[in-house]
Amino acid sequence: MMMAGGTLPGMLAQGIAAHRGWIALALAALVLLALAPLYLSPFHVRVAQLFLLSAALAIAWSLLGGFAGYWSFGHTAFIGLGAFVAGLVETGWTWPSPALAFAVGLLAGALACALLAGLIAYPILRLRGIYFAIAMLGVAQVLGELNNSIDAFKGTMGIVLPQLAPRAVEPATFYYYLLLVAAAVTLAIGFAVKVSRLGYGLLSIREDEDTARMLGVPTERYKIQTFVLSAVLTGVLGIIYAHSLGFITAGSVYRTDFSLNMIVYALLGGMGTLIGPVIGAGIMVVLTQIVLGRLLDTHMFITGALLVILVMLAPRGIVGFVKPILARWRGGFR
Amino acid sequence: MNAPLLRVAGVTKRFRGVVAVNDVSLDVPAGSICGLIGPNGAGKSSLFNLITGYLPLTAGEIWFAGRRIDGMDTHLIAEAGIARGFQIAKPFPELSVLDNVRMGALFGRAGPRDVAAATEGALALTGLADLADRPAMTLTVGYLRRLELARAIAQRPVLLLADEPCAGLNPTETEEIVGILRQVRDRGVTILLVEHDMRAVMSVSDRIFVLDAGSKIAEGAPAEVARDPRVIAAYLGAPEAAG
Amino acid sequence: MTLILQTIVDGLVLGGLYSLAAIGFSLIFGVMNVVNLSHGIIVLIGSYLSYILWRTLGIDPLLSIPLVMVALFGFGYVYQRGLIQLAVDRSSLLASMLVTFGVALMLRNVLVLIFSPDFKSITPSWAFNFFVIGPITVDLVRISALAASLVLLCLLALVLGYTHMGRVIRATAQQDLAARLCGVNARHVYGLTFGVSAAFAGASGAILGIVLPFSPPDEAHWTINAFVVVTLGGVGSPSGALIGGLLLGLISTATSQAIGPAFPNAMMFLILVIMLLVRPAGLLGNAFSGSR
């Protein structure tokens, strides 16, 4: 990202100044969420944990999908790859402490995601629209199947990951805080991208890639950088998720519904915004975990129906739906 | 006289056997407004596509400010100081007028500190300041043309390639665009202008190049070119009688 | 040698089925640029319809094909006019893809609720007959499946080539605007195309039922297969689907034979990704212009 514009600090400062209200809101939410385990039941802490993971994943996906308009249908590839590389590294050697094992695993997993993304970025980002979406779906499927079928990768057998939570701390609470940090970092990175030259460049790519190039936007470089960044963030989140599960198989981390959910959250909340994926994740997690938690039989039907209703009624997401109303409301008071 | 700002030397472009641009050479002096005219399909837009690196050349060379630019990446050519306004205005539809213009400033030659100034300057010059918050897709054709120019001006270009900025405009609007172009030139930007509105192009240009069927058939001051029998023949579609 | 021949025959049988299952997907893609992610579930609805007819009324699965096709034609027409078209109008093509995905989830859930997630299969009385040609064993089920697939593909080619409906569909696919200017009601044509697409998907489902066991979660597999077939063969034509399908069938059986039964899917996707990258026009080289 630093490569993306030598002007990052200046623009970041301007961006912070211009978005003071939002940043205050985000910090308030952070404090509220940090205190949450004190007043939530264990079940609700797990729901909140899922919300943090979902929101962060959706933001990571949005860097490429929402900002640049390159909708990946296979981001679960990076969740799975990150999780398995980390797992294999952490269990393949003996490490002096679980924390060190985790640190090395995190680094290795993130590196693997960066490598894969960097390797396929140039050819795959030449595809547009549906073709990019499907090619990414293909990448995820190939990776998942290979991980599952090649014994050395332990996809079928599974990997038991080292327990990171100290004895004194409830694991659910521990992973809650770990995910809270990860989500906050992801959001901060997303913000830094959004207000930078890179962010504007991605927006111009989404709007009209050829014109963007003619304006001097280094489209290839921006797309590749963003793809790698998005992949690494997704991978890191996948690694933390894997540890929170404790035991992973290929089936539990390469999941098409992960890929899909990232899109749904962003779409539901508002494509191309940062708050959108967070709102989308919040609504869907609450809905599926709390409201529909008891309707296991019809869970899929209701998710599908929601998807259909969503696209039909609010194609621009909740942000797109609320924004004009808010603007009118503000206008009325000024 | 100094070396020209833009030198197109013996440029040819073939598309599968069709010659769109045939051995065209032209020099655009710094600080001038040059008109590029010719009947439909003469190769004017193709030439712009070649200069901006959007299409590769078949043969020839293009030099800009002493650097050879053919074969360079489109975005690097833009960085070097060539901005282009499209024939069919291509704003970013979902973005506001302000963001559209700012996009030009951000990726243009204004330094990071000057982005705001370049944006505001371009908006003021094109009379779009009052519409800054409107989404680009809600503008009328006349204002879209201005936006197209504003975005290019915000890039702080050395050379502005304007592709029919007056197409589809009424005489008053055309006058206004011509006025904007003059002001841009007065600020030291060289302009190469493709335009069908003869009155506009003749009045504003210092020098005119005429393309027909991919080849340059004439060049000179507006008055000379207007009298040139080859040019008249090309426009009237007469058989190649004149020589 | 025998093994290779047997692999080829198995691959062709599977390939015929893939072709037929993909042709509808290909048509919709070619005519209206919609990627129908509910295509696979429509294939399976065909299988389950045929299954019901066989279990309750004892109708032979091959004879049930016309019934299944009529029912699904109606379904497809209504589905397009009632939902897909609205989604395309209100939102974008990409978003319409999400709508079809939502529908796939809903229908899959419905199938699970009605039929359970277990595998079902259709075994008509003649299912266990087979014949031996030289060293190769071919059972009657497989050969009739291949024959039925090919006959239906030819039928579709004839419909597209020689009927009024077919000509209108092809015209709309090539020049949407021009066709509309000539007085073609594009929405009606889209509906018809969806109907034809669903009918042939259903037919392939009925045939699939006698060759392979099926269960609701398979739908994703059939959708993705269709996409691969289209990528291999090109969009919108029965001949493209035939070539793509047969190739895919051969590749699948050869991969599971040569590398291992776990790998055909990975191989398929590898080919999909490579094809998209190196030859986005498909092997026959038509359409796919929008990919770059």
PDB file of C-alpha atoms in Angstrom, chain B:
ATOM      1  CA  MET B   1      11.473  27.772 -33.681  1.00  0.00           C
ATOM      2  CA  ASN B   2      11.638  25.275 -30.849  1.00  0.00           C
ATOM      3  CA  ALA B   3      11.175  21.574 -31.316  1.00  0.00           C
ATOM      4  CA  PRO B   4       7.465  20.702 -31.448  1.00  0.00           C
ATOM      5  CA  LEU B   5       5.797  19.502 -28.256  1.00  0.00           C
ATOM      6  CA  LEU B   6       4.211  16.567 -30.016  1.00  0.00           C
ATOM      7  CA  ARG B   7       5.768  14.995 -33.081  1.00  0.00           C
ATOM      8  CA  VAL B   8       3.912  12.274 -34.928  1.00  0.00           C
ATOM      9  CA  ALA B   9       6.339  10.813 -37.448  1.00  0.00           C
ATOM     10  CA  GLY B  10       5.262   8.469 -40.221  1.00  0.00           C
ATOM     11  CA  VAL B  11       2.629   6.764 -38.103  1.00  0.00           C
ATOM     12  CA  THR B  12       0.641   3.926 -39.638  1.00  0.00           C
ATOM     13  CA  LYS B  13      -2.063   1.765 -38.101  1.00  0.00           C
ATOM     14  CA  ARG B  14      -3.532  -1.276 -39.793  1.00  0.00           C
ATOM     15  CA  PHE B  15      -6.474  -3.281 -38.504  1.00  0.00           C
ATOM     16  CA  ARG B  16      -6.468  -6.644 -40.238  1.00  0.00           C
ATOM     17  CA  GLY B  17      -5.565  -5.174 -43.588  1.00  0.00           C
ATOM     18  CA  VAL B  18      -7.629  -2.007 -43.246  1.00  0.00           C
ATOM     19  CA  VAL B  19      -5.371   1.016 -43.033  1.00  0.00           C
ATOM     20  CA  ALA B  20      -6.885   3.376 -40.487  1.00  0.00           C
ATOM     21  CA  VAL B  21      -3.940   5.722 -40.277  1.00  0.00           C
ATOM     22  CA  ASN B  22      -1.531   5.869 -43.186  1.00  0.00           C
ATOM     23  CA  ASP B  23       1.958   7.318 -42.777  1.00  0.00           C
ATOM     24  CA  VAL B  24       0.761  10.424 -40.972  1.00  0.00           C
ATOM     25  CA  SER B  25       3.292  12.999 -39.769  1.00  0.00           C
ATOM     26  CA  LEU B  26       2.413  16.137 -37.901  1.00  0.00           C
ATOM     27  CA  ASP B  27       4.098  18.523 -35.489  1.00  0.00           C
ATOM     28  CA  VAL B  28       2.172  20.307 -32.774  1.00  0.00           C
ATOM     29  CA  PRO B  29       4.088  23.391 -31.558  1.00  0.00           C
ATOM     30  CA  ALA B  30       4.074  24.103 -27.836  1.00  0.00           C
ATOM     31  CA  GLY B  31       1.513  26.657 -26.734  1.00  0.00           C
ATOM     32  CA  SER B  32      -0.682  26.365 -29.803  1.00  0.00           C
ATOM     33  CA  ILE B  33      -4.144  25.118 -30.530  1.00  0.00           C
ATOM     34  CA  CYS B  34      -4.043  22.781 -33.520  1.00  0.00           C
ATOM     35  CA  GLY B  35      -7.127  21.526 -35.242  1.00  0.00           C
ATOM     36  CA  LEU B  36      -7.358  18.019 -36.657  1.00  0.00           C
ATOM     37  CA  ILE B  37     -10.180  17.736 -39.149  1.00  0.00           C
ATOM     38  CA  GLY B  38     -11.405  15.354 -41.786  1.00  0.00           C
ATOM     39  CA  PRO B  39     -14.528  13.495 -42.866  1.00  0.00           C
ATOM     40  CA  ASN B  40     -15.943  10.658 -40.772  1.00  0.00           C
ATOM     41  CA  GLY B  41     -13.633   7.667 -40.710  1.00  0.00           C
ATOM     42  CA  ALA B  42     -10.617   9.759 -41.680  1.00  0.00           C
ATOM     43  CA  GLY B  43      -8.650   8.304 -38.771  1.00  0.00           C
ATOM     44  CA  LYS B  44      -8.813  11.192 -36.298  1.00  0.00           C
ATOM     45  CA  SER B  45      -9.974   9.172 -33.325  1.00  0.00           C
ATOM     46  CA  SER B  46      -7.622   6.351 -34.276  1.00  0.00           C
ATOM     47  CA  LEU B  47      -4.754   8.810 -34.180  1.00  0.00           C
ATOM     48  CA  PHE B  48      -5.806   9.883 -30.685  1.00  0.00           C
ATOM     49  CA  ASN B  49      -5.932   6.242 -29.649  1.00  0.00           C
ATOM     50  CA  LEU B  50      -2.392   5.810 -30.935  1.00  0.00           C
ATOM     51  CA  ILE B  51      -1.050   8.927 -29.232  1.00  0.00           C
ATOM     52  CA  THR B  52      -2.542   7.919 -25.873  1.00  0.00           C
ATOM     53  CA  GLY B  53      -1.129   4.414 -26.222  1.00  0.00           C
ATOM     54  CA  TYR B  54      -4.581   2.851 -26.220  1.00  0.00           C
ATOM     55  CA  LEU B  55      -3.678   1.036 -29.445  1.00  0.00           C
ATOM     56  CA  PRO B  56      -0.214  -0.067 -30.588  1.00  0.00           C
ATOM     57  CA  LEU B  57       1.246   1.465 -33.767  1.00  0.00           C
ATOM     58  CA  THR B  58       1.928  -0.599 -36.848  1.00  0.00           C
ATOM     59  CA  ALA B  59       4.760   1.706 -37.902  1.00  0.00           C
ATOM     60  CA  GLY B  60       6.186   5.115 -37.109  1.00  0.00           C
ATOM     61  CA  GLU B  61       7.189   7.024 -34.027  1.00  0.00           C
ATOM     62  CA  ILE B  62       5.516   9.413 -31.616  1.00  0.00           C
ATOM     63  CA  TRP B  63       7.586  11.882 -29.615  1.00  0.00           C
ATOM     64  CA  PHE B  64       6.308  14.027 -26.799  1.00  0.00           C
ATOM     65  CA  ALA B  65       8.377  16.721 -25.083  1.00  0.00           C
ATOM     66  CA  GLY B  66      11.557  15.119 -26.314  1.00  0.00           C
ATOM     67  CA  ARG B  67      10.604  11.589 -25.229  1.00  0.00           C
ATOM     68  CA  ARG B  68       9.556   8.786 -27.468  1.00  0.00           C
ATOM     69  CA  ILE B  69       6.153   7.667 -26.159  1.00  0.00           C
ATOM     70  CA  ASP B  70       4.896   5.069 -28.622  1.00  0.00           C
ATOM     71  CA  GLY B  71       4.903   1.672 -26.944  1.00  0.00           C
ATOM     72  CA  MET B  72       4.558   3.199 -23.489  1.00  0.00           C
ATOM     73  CA  ASP B  73       1.706   2.196 -21.208  1.00  0.00           C
ATOM     74  CA  THR B  74      -1.411   4.341 -21.444  1.00  0.00           C
ATOM     75  CA  HIS B  75      -1.233   5.448 -17.843  1.00  0.00           C
ATOM     76  CA  LEU B  76       2.436   6.412 -18.176  1.00  0.00           C
ATOM     77  CA  ILE B  77       1.652   8.555 -21.212  1.00  0.00           C
ATOM     78  CA  ALA B  78      -1.059  10.229 -19.157  1.00  0.00           C
ATOM     79  CA  GLU B  79       1.462  10.768 -16.380  1.00  0.00           C
ATOM     80  CA  ALA B  80       3.851  12.330 -18.874  1.00  0.00           C
ATOM     81  CA  GLY B  81       1.269  15.051 -19.428  1.00  0.00           C
ATOM     82  CA  ILE B  82      -1.153  14.066 -22.180  1.00  0.00           C
ATOM     83  CA  ALA B  83      -4.806  14.275 -21.210  1.00  0.00           C
ATOM     84  CA  ARG B  84      -7.686  13.233 -23.385  1.00  0.00           C
ATOM     85  CA  GLY B  85     -11.322  14.193 -23.554  1.00  0.00           C
ATOM     86  CA  PHE B  86     -13.469  11.603 -25.249  1.00  0.00           C
ATOM     87  CA  GLN B  87     -15.753  12.040 -28.201  1.00  0.00           C
ATOM     88  CA  ILE B  88     -18.528  10.276 -26.351  1.00  0.00           C
ATOM     89  CA  ALA B  89     -18.214  11.784 -22.891  1.00  0.00           C
ATOM     90  CA  LYS B  90     -17.119   9.085 -20.483  1.00  0.00           C
ATOM     91  CA  PRO B  91     -17.568  10.361 -16.962  1.00  0.00           C
ATOM     92  CA  PHE B  92     -17.628   7.908 -14.071  1.00  0.00           C
ATOM     93  CA  PRO B  93     -21.417   7.772 -13.892  1.00  0.00           C
ATOM     94  CA  GLU B  94     -21.922   6.917 -10.226  1.00  0.00           C
ATOM     95  CA  LEU B  95     -19.446   9.465  -8.916  1.00  0.00           C
ATOM     96  CA  SER B  96     -20.233  13.114  -8.267  1.00  0.00           C
ATOM     97  CA  VAL B  97     -18.984  15.852 -10.568  1.00  0.00           C
ATOM     98  CA  LEU B  98     -16.481  16.791  -7.869  1.00  0.00           C
ATOM     99  CA  ASP B  99     -15.133  13.245  -7.546  1.00  0.00           C
ATOM    100  CA  ASN B 100     -14.889  12.904 -11.309  1.00  0.00           C
ATOM    101  CA  VAL B 101     -12.760  16.020 -11.553  1.00  0.00           C
ATOM    102  CA  ARG B 102     -10.790  15.119  -8.439  1.00  0.00           C
ATOM    103  CA  MET B 103      -9.971  11.774 -10.059  1.00  0.00           C
ATOM    104  CA  GLY B 104      -8.250  13.715 -12.844  1.00  0.00           C
ATOM    105  CA  ALA B 105      -6.352  15.849 -10.342  1.00  0.00           C
ATOM    106  CA  LEU B 106      -5.309  12.870  -8.202  1.00  0.00           C
ATOM    107  CA  PHE B 107      -3.750  10.996 -11.068  1.00  0.00           C
ATOM    108  CA  GLY B 108      -2.573  13.998 -13.000  1.00  0.00           C
ATOM    109  CA  ARG B 109       0.466  16.148 -12.628  1.00  0.00           C
ATOM    110  CA  ALA B 110      -0.792  18.303  -9.789  1.00  0.00           C
ATOM    111  CA  GLY B 111       1.281  17.435  -6.733  1.00  0.00           C
ATOM    112  CA  PRO B 112      -0.479  15.850  -3.768  1.00  0.00           C
ATOM    113  CA  ARG B 113      -0.779  19.274  -2.128  1.00  0.00           C
ATOM    114  CA  ASP B 114      -2.369  20.756  -5.199  1.00  0.00           C
ATOM    115  CA  VAL B 115      -5.127  18.215  -5.753  1.00  0.00           C
ATOM    116  CA  ALA B 116      -7.760  20.436  -4.182  1.00  0.00           C
ATOM    117  CA  ALA B 117      -6.535  23.509  -6.036  1.00  0.00           C
ATOM    118  CA  ALA B 118      -6.405  21.699  -9.383  1.00  0.00           C
ATOM    119  CA  THR B 119      -9.901  20.333  -8.806  1.00  0.00           C
ATOM    120  CA  GLU B 120     -11.392  23.671  -7.860  1.00  0.00           C
ATOM    121  CA  GLY B 121      -9.580  25.445 -10.663  1.00  0.00           C
ATOM    122  CA  ALA B 122     -10.937  23.054 -13.262  1.00  0.00           C
ATOM    123  CA  LEU B 123     -14.461  23.266 -11.861  1.00  0.00           C
ATOM    124  CA  ALA B 124     -14.358  27.065 -11.877  1.00  0.00           C
ATOM    125  CA  LEU B 125     -12.919  27.283 -15.379  1.00  0.00           C
ATOM    126  CA  THR B 126     -15.638  25.051 -16.811  1.00  0.00           C
ATOM    127  CA  GLY B 127     -18.435  26.627 -14.789  1.00  0.00           C
ATOM    128  CA  LEU B 128     -19.262  23.402 -12.968  1.00  0.00           C
ATOM    129  CA  ALA B 129     -18.613  24.598  -9.423  1.00  0.00           C
ATOM    130  CA  ASP B 130     -22.321  24.826  -8.624  1.00  0.00           C
ATOM    131  CA  LEU B 131     -22.976  21.298  -9.812  1.00  0.00           C
ATOM    132  CA  ALA B 132     -20.093  19.712  -7.875  1.00  0.00           C
ATOM    133  CA  ASP B 133     -22.259  17.440  -5.765  1.00  0.00           C
ATOM    134  CA  ARG B 134     -24.457  16.145  -8.578  1.00  0.00           C
ATOM    135  CA  PRO B 135     -23.874  12.551  -9.732  1.00  0.00           C
ATOM    136  CA  ALA B 136     -22.312  12.711 -13.179  1.00  0.00           C
ATOM    137  CA  MET B 137     -25.052  10.605 -14.726  1.00  0.00           C
ATOM    138  CA  THR B 138     -27.632  13.309 -14.039  1.00  0.00           C
ATOM    139  CA  LEU B 139     -25.900  15.954 -16.191  1.00  0.00           C
ATOM    140  CA  THR B 140     -27.155  17.134 -19.573  1.00  0.00           C
ATOM    141  CA  VAL B 141     -25.020  16.637 -22.685  1.00  0.00           C
ATOM    142  CA  GLY B 142     -23.700  20.172 -22.579  1.00  0.00           C
ATOM    143  CA  TYR B 143     -22.505  19.787 -19.017  1.00  0.00           C
ATOM    144  CA  LEU B 144     -21.122  16.307 -19.678  1.00  0.00           C
ATOM    145  CA  ARG B 145     -18.844  17.878 -22.293  1.00  0.00           C
ATOM    146  CA  ARG B 146     -17.702  20.423 -19.743  1.00  0.00           C
ATOM    147  CA  LEU B 147     -17.125  17.688 -17.202  1.00  0.00           C
ATOM    148  CA  GLU B 148     -15.074  15.783 -19.728  1.00  0.00           C
ATOM    149  CA  LEU B 149     -12.947  18.884 -20.240  1.00  0.00           C
ATOM    150  CA  ALA B 150     -12.820  19.666 -16.518  1.00  0.00           C
ATOM    151  CA  ARG B 151     -11.476  16.228 -15.685  1.00  0.00           C
ATOM    152  CA  ALA B 152      -8.809  16.565 -18.355  1.00  0.00           C
ATOM    153  CA  ILE B 153      -7.897  20.090 -17.223  1.00  0.00           C
ATOM    154  CA  ALA B 154      -7.622  18.921 -13.606  1.00  0.00           C
ATOM    155  CA  GLN B 155      -4.913  16.555 -14.748  1.00  0.00           C
ATOM    156  CA  ARG B 156      -2.811  19.700 -15.362  1.00  0.00           C
ATOM    157  CA  PRO B 157      -1.803  18.358 -18.748  1.00  0.00           C
ATOM    158  CA  VAL B 158       0.928  19.718 -20.992  1.00  0.00           C
ATOM    159  CA  LEU B 159      -1.017  18.595 -24.042  1.00  0.00           C
ATOM    160  CA  LEU B 160      -4.794  18.264 -24.169  1.00  0.00           C
ATOM    161  CA  LEU B 161      -6.317  16.027 -26.814  1.00  0.00           C
ATOM    162  CA  ALA B 162      -9.909  17.159 -27.167  1.00  0.00           C
ATOM    163  CA  ASP B 163     -12.076  14.818 -29.226  1.00  0.00           C
ATOM    164  CA  GLU B 164     -15.102  16.719 -30.530  1.00  0.00           C
ATOM    165  CA  PRO B 165     -15.854  18.705 -27.390  1.00  0.00           C
ATOM    166  CA  CYS B 166     -18.623  20.554 -29.234  1.00  0.00           C
ATOM    167  CA  ALA B 167     -20.425  17.605 -30.832  1.00  0.00           C
ATOM    168  CA  GLY B 168     -24.150  17.832 -30.307  1.00  0.00           C
ATOM    169  CA  LEU B 169     -24.041  21.293 -28.750  1.00  0.00           C
ATOM    170  CA  ASN B 170     -25.959  24.367 -29.857  1.00  0.00           C
ATOM    171  CA  PRO B 171     -24.065  27.483 -31.083  1.00  0.00           C
ATOM    172  CA  THR B 172     -24.112  29.190 -27.675  1.00  0.00           C
ATOM    173  CA  GLU B 173     -22.756  26.138 -25.890  1.00  0.00           C
ATOM    174  CA  THR B 174     -20.155  25.691 -28.624  1.00  0.00           C
ATOM    175  CA  GLU B 175     -19.034  29.302 -28.088  1.00  0.00           C
ATOM    176  CA  GLU B 176     -18.643  28.608 -24.378  1.00  0.00           C
ATOM    177  CA  ILE B 177     -16.542  25.500 -24.969  1.00  0.00           C
ATOM    178  CA  VAL B 178     -14.340  27.381 -27.420  1.00  0.00           C
ATOM    179  CA  GLY B 179     -13.905  30.070 -24.774  1.00  0.00           C
ATOM    180  CA  ILE B 180     -12.836  27.449 -22.232  1.00  0.00           C
ATOM    181  CA  LEU B 181     -10.334  26.005 -24.695  1.00  0.00           C
ATOM    182  CA  ARG B 182      -8.833  29.453 -25.290  1.00  0.00           C
ATOM    183  CA  GLN B 183      -8.437  30.001 -21.567  1.00  0.00           C
ATOM    184  CA  VAL B 184      -6.808  26.627 -21.173  1.00  0.00           C
ATOM    185  CA  ARG B 185      -4.356  27.496 -23.945  1.00  0.00           C
ATOM    186  CA  ASP B 186      -3.654  30.854 -22.332  1.00  0.00           C
ATOM    187  CA  ARG B 187      -2.580  28.986 -19.228  1.00  0.00           C
ATOM    188  CA  GLY B 188       0.122  27.317 -21.274  1.00  0.00           C
ATOM    189  CA  VAL B 189      -1.592  24.065 -22.251  1.00  0.00           C
ATOM    190  CA  THR B 190      -1.122  22.969 -25.836  1.00  0.00           C
ATOM    191  CA  ILE B 191      -4.288  21.643 -27.447  1.00  0.00           C
ATOM    192  CA  LEU B 192      -4.879  19.241 -30.295  1.00  0.00           C
ATOM    193  CA  LEU B 193      -8.525  19.482 -31.212  1.00  0.00           C
ATOM    194  CA  VAL B 194     -10.676  17.185 -33.299  1.00  0.00           C
ATOM    195  CA  GLU B 195     -13.853  18.980 -34.205  1.00  0.00           C
ATOM    196  CA  HIS B 196     -16.574  18.779 -36.814  1.00  0.00           C
ATOM    197  CA  ASP B 197     -17.921  22.242 -36.180  1.00  0.00           C
ATOM    198  CA  MET B 198     -15.890  24.068 -38.850  1.00  0.00           C
ATOM    199  CA  ARG B 199     -16.610  27.544 -37.581  1.00  0.00           C
ATOM    200  CA  ALA B 200     -15.407  26.629 -34.116  1.00  0.00           C
ATOM    201  CA  VAL B 201     -12.269  24.843 -35.236  1.00  0.00           C
ATOM    202  CA  MET B 202     -11.322  27.497 -37.793  1.00  0.00           C
ATOM    203  CA  SER B 203     -11.773  30.300 -35.298  1.00  0.00           C
ATOM    204  CA  VAL B 204      -9.804  28.770 -32.455  1.00  0.00           C
ATOM    205  CA  SER B 205      -6.952  26.953 -34.206  1.00  0.00           C
ATOM    206  CA  ASP B 206      -3.524  28.320 -34.986  1.00  0.00           C
ATOM    207  CA  ARG B 207      -2.836  25.491 -37.366  1.00  0.00           C
ATOM    208  CA  ILE B 208      -4.959  22.819 -38.995  1.00  0.00           C
ATOM    209  CA  PHE B 209      -4.188  19.289 -40.141  1.00  0.00           C
ATOM    210  CA  VAL B 210      -6.561  17.565 -42.530  1.00  0.00           C
ATOM    211  CA  LEU B 211      -6.909  13.788 -42.635  1.00  0.00           C
ATOM    212  CA  ASP B 212      -8.769  11.866 -45.272  1.00  0.00           C
ATOM    213  CA  ALA B 213      -9.027   8.087 -45.467  1.00  0.00           C
ATOM    214  CA  GLY B 214      -6.178   7.755 -43.011  1.00  0.00           C
ATOM    215  CA  SER B 215      -3.707  10.052 -44.766  1.00  0.00           C
ATOM    216  CA  LYS B 216      -2.803  13.658 -44.113  1.00  0.00           C
ATOM    217  CA  ILE B 217      -3.869  15.616 -47.192  1.00  0.00           C
ATOM    218  CA  ALA B 218      -3.173  19.143 -46.067  1.00  0.00           C
ATOM    219  CA  GLU B 219      -1.907  21.326 -43.279  1.00  0.00           C
ATOM    220  CA  GLY B 220      -1.507  25.025 -42.644  1.00  0.00           C
ATOM    221  CA  ALA B 221      -3.155  28.094 -41.235  1.00  0.00           C
ATOM    222  CA  PRO B 222      -6.975  27.876 -41.148  1.00  0.00           C
ATOM    223  CA  ALA B 223      -7.463  30.257 -44.057  1.00  0.00           C
ATOM    224  CA  GLU B 224      -5.024  28.376 -46.299  1.00  0.00           C
ATOM    225  CA  VAL B 225      -6.550  25.033 -45.513  1.00  0.00           C
ATOM    226  CA  ALA B 226     -10.059  26.279 -46.170  1.00  0.00           C
ATOM    227  CA  ARG B 227      -9.015  27.249 -49.685  1.00  0.00           C
ATOM    228  CA  ASP B 228      -7.142  24.018 -50.417  1.00  0.00           C
ATOM    229  CA  PRO B 229      -8.896  22.206 -53.284  1.00  0.00           C
ATOM    230  CA  ARG B 230      -7.933  18.765 -51.909  1.00  0.00           C
ATOM    231  CA  VAL B 231      -9.629  19.594 -48.647  1.00  0.00           C
ATOM    232  CA  ILE B 232     -12.725  20.838 -50.402  1.00  0.00           C
ATOM    233  CA  ALA B 233     -12.770  17.710 -52.533  1.00  0.00           C
ATOM    234  CA  ALA B 234     -12.435  15.481 -49.501  1.00  0.00           C
ATOM    235  CA  TYR B 235     -15.302  17.178 -47.736  1.00  0.00           C
ATOM    236  CA  LEU B 236     -17.574  17.353 -50.741  1.00  0.00           C
ATOM    237  CA  GLY B 237     -16.757  13.783 -51.715  1.00  0.00           C
ATOM    238  CA  ALA B 238     -15.707  14.788 -55.224  1.00  0.00           C
ATOM    239  CA  PRO B 239     -13.500  12.388 -57.174  1.00  0.00           C
ATOM    240  CA  GLU B 240      -9.805  12.981 -56.707  1.00  0.00           C
ATOM    241  CA  ALA B 241      -9.598  15.645 -59.331  1.00  0.00           C
ATOM    242  CA  ALA B 242      -7.432  18.163 -57.610  1.00  0.00           C
ATOM    243  CA  GLY B 243      -3.733  17.563 -57.202  1.00  0.00           C
TER     244      GLY B 243
END
